[in-house]
mmCIF file of C-alpha atoms in Angstrom:
data_model
loop_
_atom_site.group_PDB
_atom_site.id
_atom_site.type_symbol
_atom_site.label_atom_id
_atom_site.label_comp_id
_atom_site.label_asym_id
_atom_site.label_seq_id
_atom_site.Cartn_x
_atom_site.Cartn_y
_atom_site.Cartn_z
ATOM 1 C CA MET A 169 16.356 -33.385 -22.853
ATOM 2 C CA ASP A 170 13.429 -30.780 -23.782
ATOM 3 C CA ALA A 171 12.126 -27.862 -21.403
ATOM 4 C CA ALA A 172 8.983 -30.588 -19.380
ATOM 5 C CA ALA A 173 11.451 -33.640 -19.100
ATOM 6 C CA ALA A 174 13.968 -31.186 -16.969
ATOM 7 C CA TYR A 175 10.795 -29.492 -15.399
ATOM 8 C CA GLY A 176 10.266 -32.899 -14.437
ATOM 9 C CA LEU A 177 13.540 -33.490 -13.209
ATOM 10 C CA ARG A 178 13.688 -31.005 -11.133
ATOM 11 C CA LEU A 179 9.982 -30.930 -9.409
ATOM 12 C CA ARG A 180 10.944 -34.665 -8.857
ATOM 13 C CA TRP A 181 14.257 -33.599 -7.338
ATOM 14 C CA ALA A 182 13.005 -31.280 -4.953
ATOM 15 C CA LEU A 183 10.289 -33.493 -3.920
ATOM 16 C CA LEU A 184 12.480 -36.064 -2.816
ATOM 17 C CA VAL A 185 14.944 -33.783 -1.219
ATOM 18 C CA LEU A 186 11.605 -32.227 0.474
ATOM 19 C CA TYR A 187 10.441 -36.245 1.634
ATOM 20 C CA ARG A 188 14.256 -36.839 2.918
ATOM 21 C CA GLN A 189 13.763 -34.173 4.965
ATOM 22 C CA ARG A 190 10.587 -33.971 5.772
ATOM 23 C CA ARG A 191 11.195 -33.993 9.737
ATOM 24 C CA LEU A 192 12.915 -30.387 9.300
ATOM 25 C CA ALA A 193 10.331 -29.078 6.840
ATOM 26 C CA ALA A 194 7.613 -30.096 9.760
ATOM 27 C CA ALA A 195 9.345 -28.814 12.604
ATOM 28 C CA VAL A 196 9.970 -25.825 10.586
ATOM 29 C CA PHE A 197 6.430 -25.480 9.547
ATOM 30 C CA ALA A 198 4.916 -25.995 13.469
ATOM 31 C CA ALA A 199 7.090 -23.411 14.582
ATOM 32 C CA VAL A 200 6.001 -20.806 12.156
ATOM 33 C CA VAL A 201 2.552 -21.570 12.864
ATOM 34 C CA LEU A 202 3.005 -21.466 16.261
ATOM 35 C CA LEU A 203 4.630 -17.975 16.319
ATOM 36 C CA VAL A 204 2.056 -16.617 13.918
ATOM 37 C CA VAL A 205 -0.640 -18.080 16.512
ATOM 38 C CA ALA A 206 1.563 -16.442 19.657
ATOM 39 C CA TRP A 207 1.982 -12.960 18.000
ATOM 40 C CA THR A 208 -1.682 -12.823 17.465
ATOM 41 C CA LEU A 209 -3.026 -13.922 20.621
ATOM 42 C CA LEU A 210 -0.677 -11.281 21.996
ATOM 43 C CA LEU A 211 -1.969 -8.289 19.843
ATOM 44 C CA PRO A 212 -4.283 -6.416 21.660
ATOM 45 C CA PRO A 213 -7.664 -5.733 19.819
ATOM 46 C CA VAL A 214 -7.522 -2.429 17.397
ATOM 47 C CA PHE A 215 -10.786 -0.626 17.394
ATOM 48 C CA ARG A 216 -11.536 2.248 14.512
ATOM 49 C CA ALA A 217 -12.849 5.688 15.144
ATOM 50 C CA GLU A 218 -14.335 7.091 11.823
ATOM 51 C CA ALA A 219 -15.668 10.286 10.651
ATOM 52 C CA LYS A 220 -16.521 12.615 7.594
ATOM 53 C CA LEU A 221 -16.608 15.641 6.370
ATOM 54 C CA LEU A 222 -18.503 18.011 4.181
ATOM 55 C CA VAL A 223 -16.213 20.105 2.189
ATOM 56 C CA THR A 224 -17.859 23.445 1.095
ATOM 57 C CA ILE A 225 -16.328 26.828 0.088
ATOM 58 C CA ASN A 226 -16.330 29.609 2.282
ATOM 59 C CA ARG A 227 -19.676 31.609 1.494
ATOM 60 C CA ALA A 228 -22.200 29.618 -0.560
ATOM 61 C CA PRO A 229 -25.140 32.040 -1.804
ATOM 62 C CA LEU A 230 -28.607 31.283 -0.165
ATOM 63 C CA ALA A 231 -31.044 28.977 -2.261
ATOM 64 C CA VAL A 232 -33.703 31.647 -1.536
ATOM 65 C CA SER A 233 -32.299 34.479 -2.967
ATOM 66 C CA PRO A 234 -34.048 36.039 -5.499
ATOM 67 C CA ASP A 235 -30.745 37.539 -7.467
ATOM 68 C CA ILE A 236 -29.957 33.703 -8.169
ATOM 69 C CA ASP A 237 -30.694 33.257 -11.953
ATOM 70 C CA GLY A 238 -32.435 30.222 -12.366
ATOM 71 C CA ARG A 239 -29.923 28.567 -14.823
ATOM 72 C CA GLN A 240 -27.110 28.622 -12.782
ATOM 73 C CA PRO A 241 -26.415 26.552 -9.902
ATOM 74 C CA PRO A 242 -27.154 28.023 -6.480
ATOM 75 C CA VAL A 243 -24.463 26.466 -4.508
ATOM 76 C CA PRO A 244 -20.850 26.604 -6.613
ATOM 77 C CA GLN A 245 -19.094 23.078 -6.851
ATOM 78 C CA VAL A 246 -15.971 23.137 -4.651
ATOM 79 C CA ARG A 247 -13.090 22.854 -6.987
ATOM 80 C CA GLU A 248 -10.673 19.623 -6.829
ATOM 81 C CA GLU A 249 -7.634 21.321 -5.925
ATOM 82 C CA ASP A 250 -9.352 22.875 -2.532
ATOM 83 C CA LEU A 251 -10.490 19.234 -1.527
ATOM 84 C CA ASN A 252 -6.777 18.099 -2.250
ATOM 85 C CA SER A 253 -5.530 20.532 -0.247
ATOM 86 C CA VAL A 254 -8.107 19.640 2.655
ATOM 87 C CA VAL A 255 -6.914 16.257 2.353
ATOM 88 C CA ALA A 256 -3.196 17.613 2.363
ATOM 89 C CA MET A 257 -3.877 19.093 5.641
ATOM 90 C CA LEU A 258 -5.724 16.682 7.241
ATOM 91 C CA GLY A 259 -2.877 13.747 6.125
ATOM 92 C CA GLY A 260 0.015 16.018 7.295
ATOM 93 C CA ARG A 261 2.026 15.868 10.668
ATOM 94 C CA GLU A 262 1.276 19.033 11.509
ATOM 95 C CA MET A 263 -2.166 18.836 12.792
ATOM 96 C CA VAL A 264 -1.460 15.408 14.505
ATOM 97 C CA ARG A 265 1.429 17.666 16.306
ATOM 98 C CA GLU A 266 -0.878 20.297 17.393
ATOM 99 C CA THR A 267 -3.727 17.851 18.984
ATOM 100 C CA LEU A 268 -1.020 15.909 20.512
ATOM 101 C CA GLN A 269 0.542 19.414 22.103
ATOM 102 C CA ALA A 270 -2.836 20.469 23.271
ATOM 103 C CA PHE A 271 -3.453 17.134 25.174
ATOM 104 C CA ASP A 272 -0.240 17.614 27.119
ATOM 105 C CA ARG A 273 -1.408 21.172 28.317
ATOM 106 C CA GLU A 274 -4.525 19.680 29.590
ATOM 107 C CA GLY A 275 -2.765 16.866 31.275
ATOM 108 C CA SER A 276 -5.461 14.564 29.423
ATOM 109 C CA GLY A 277 -2.721 12.296 26.984
ATOM 110 C CA GLU A 278 -3.256 8.763 26.176
ATOM 111 C CA GLY A 279 -5.288 6.875 27.673
ATOM 112 C CA ALA A 280 -3.388 3.212 27.242
ATOM 113 C CA VAL A 281 -0.508 3.078 29.009
ATOM 114 C CA PRO A 282 1.938 0.020 27.640
ATOM 115 C CA GLY A 283 2.081 -2.874 29.582
ATOM 116 C CA ALA A 284 5.363 -4.446 30.405
ATOM 117 C CA LEU A 285 5.362 -6.827 27.409
ATOM 118 C CA ALA A 286 4.734 -4.354 24.845
ATOM 119 C CA THR A 287 7.566 -2.225 27.119
ATOM 120 C CA LEU A 288 9.791 -5.737 26.736
ATOM 121 C CA LEU A 289 9.238 -6.020 23.488
ATOM 122 C CA ARG A 290 10.349 -2.276 22.274
ATOM 123 C CA ALA A 291 13.421 -2.088 24.435
ATOM 124 C CA PRO A 292 15.487 -3.469 21.966
ATOM 125 C CA PHE A 293 14.252 -1.168 19.210
ATOM 126 C CA ALA A 294 14.979 1.890 21.343
ATOM 127 C CA LEU A 295 18.322 0.391 21.804
ATOM 128 C CA VAL A 296 18.880 -0.321 17.997
ATOM 129 C CA ARG A 297 17.681 3.332 17.277
ATOM 130 C CA GLY A 298 19.786 5.085 19.906
ATOM 131 C CA VAL A 299 22.651 2.914 18.174
ATOM 132 C CA TYR A 300 21.747 3.895 15.154
ATOM 133 C CA PHE A 301 21.555 7.910 15.605
ATOM 134 C CA GLY A 302 24.866 7.932 17.601
ATOM 135 C CA LEU A 303 27.376 6.278 14.805
ATOM 136 C CA HIS A 304 25.619 8.940 12.597
ATOM 137 C CA GLY A 305 26.030 11.477 15.054
ATOM 138 C CA ARG A 306 22.514 12.796 15.532
ATOM 139 C CA ALA A 307 20.220 13.176 18.135
ATOM 140 C CA GLN A 308 17.536 10.785 18.783
ATOM 141 C CA PRO A 309 13.872 12.305 17.918
ATOM 142 C CA SER A 310 11.733 13.579 20.786
ATOM 143 C CA GLY A 311 9.410 11.642 22.921
ATOM 144 C CA LEU A 312 6.283 13.998 20.521
ATOM 145 C CA ASP A 313 8.465 13.304 17.611
ATOM 146 C CA ARG A 314 7.943 9.730 18.066
ATOM 147 C CA ARG A 315 4.433 9.834 19.156
ATOM 148 C CA VAL A 316 3.558 12.151 16.603
ATOM 149 C CA ALA A 317 5.478 9.500 13.785
ATOM 150 C CA ALA A 318 3.044 6.582 15.584
ATOM 151 C CA VAL A 319 -0.423 8.284 15.579
ATOM 152 C CA ALA A 320 0.269 9.565 12.179
ATOM 153 C CA GLU A 321 0.994 6.171 11.063
ATOM 154 C CA ASN A 322 -2.413 5.024 12.494
ATOM 155 C CA LEU A 323 -4.111 8.039 10.808
ATOM 156 C CA GLN A 324 -6.021 7.431 7.846
ATOM 157 C CA VAL A 325 -7.579 10.381 5.307
ATOM 158 C CA GLY A 326 -8.693 9.673 1.905
ATOM 159 C CA ALA A 327 -11.591 11.754 -0.141
ATOM 160 C CA ILE A 328 -14.610 9.652 -1.741
ATOM 161 C CA ARG A 329 -14.673 9.231 -5.476
ATOM 162 C CA ARG A 330 -17.120 11.920 -7.080
ATOM 163 C CA SER A 331 -18.086 13.923 -4.293
ATOM 164 C CA ASN A 332 -17.017 16.690 -1.660
ATOM 165 C CA VAL A 333 -16.628 14.228 1.412
ATOM 166 C CA VAL A 334 -13.545 13.433 2.903
ATOM 167 C CA THR A 335 -12.928 10.536 5.120
ATOM 168 C CA VAL A 336 -10.994 10.613 8.474
ATOM 169 C CA ALA A 337 -10.078 7.347 10.566
ATOM 170 C CA PHE A 338 -7.968 6.707 13.428
ATOM 171 C CA GLU A 339 -7.297 3.364 14.781
ATOM 172 C CA HIS A 340 -5.973 2.423 18.023
ATOM 173 C CA THR A 341 -6.142 0.039 20.998
ATOM 174 C CA ASP A 342 -8.248 2.150 23.340
ATOM 175 C CA PRO A 343 -11.626 2.866 21.328
ATOM 176 C CA GLU A 344 -12.006 6.149 24.209
ATOM 177 C CA TRP A 345 -8.409 7.265 23.484
ATOM 178 C CA ALA A 346 -9.418 6.956 19.514
ATOM 179 C CA ALA A 347 -12.452 8.957 19.914
ATOM 180 C CA ARG A 348 -11.293 11.533 21.948
ATOM 181 C CA PHE A 349 -7.986 12.067 19.495
ATOM 182 C CA LEU A 350 -10.487 12.335 16.520
ATOM 183 C CA ASP A 351 -12.808 14.542 18.036
ATOM 184 C CA ARG A 352 -9.892 16.844 18.736
ATOM 185 C CA PHE A 353 -7.646 16.296 16.087
ATOM 186 C CA LEU A 354 -11.178 17.593 13.912
ATOM 187 C CA GLY A 355 -11.667 20.587 15.831
ATOM 188 C CA THR A 356 -8.041 21.543 15.217
ATOM 189 C CA PHE A 357 -8.153 20.950 11.459
ATOM 190 C CA LEU A 358 -11.635 23.139 11.540
ATOM 191 C CA ASP A 359 -10.155 26.014 13.267
ATOM 192 C CA VAL A 360 -7.398 26.172 11.243
ATOM 193 C CA TYR A 361 -9.321 25.783 8.179
ATOM 194 C CA ALA A 362 -11.677 28.583 9.163
ATOM 195 C CA ARG A 363 -8.897 30.799 9.859
ATOM 196 C CA ALA A 364 -7.205 29.834 6.247
ATOM 197 C CA VAL A 365 -10.318 30.565 4.333
ATOM 198 C CA ASP A 366 -11.689 33.740 6.399
ATOM 199 C CA PRO A 367 -8.504 35.247 8.079
ATOM 200 C CA THR A 368 -10.873 38.199 9.352
#
């Protein structure tokens, strides 16, 4: 028996099994579809706040200066290393931690409070997490650590190719909180970056 005949025989056998178990296959298919539809309807809408940063050097010579040679570019180009450094700083969790701590100091934390359904769905994961860390003899992450991890997971940072522009986006179910967090996050970064490039 050649390969084509063997493949045709296996295909006919699979179709025969599927036909004989058509009720079970239909029930499984319907259950999967219903679960996906229910999960989609229960998930809250996600909103996206986005901003763009233009990365420049610390001090650029004025284009109107008479000392500038016309054959030289008046504004030095940003090196790729500098651009990658900005992306790394924005993508790190330390900036997220500082931003959340600033909100906590002001008492104006996250606006969207998890509902009863979200709390109920998270309870098994919290129990499993507690058992896991207990078995390994380690303390559970603090509430701030879990918030930092959750926020960092929804934070997207990337550099636009062949440009000095860095995009920063944050997704959340509360559009007001997403905009507030992104604004404060960028403010925190700009303060840290200004001290880094010009300590004086």
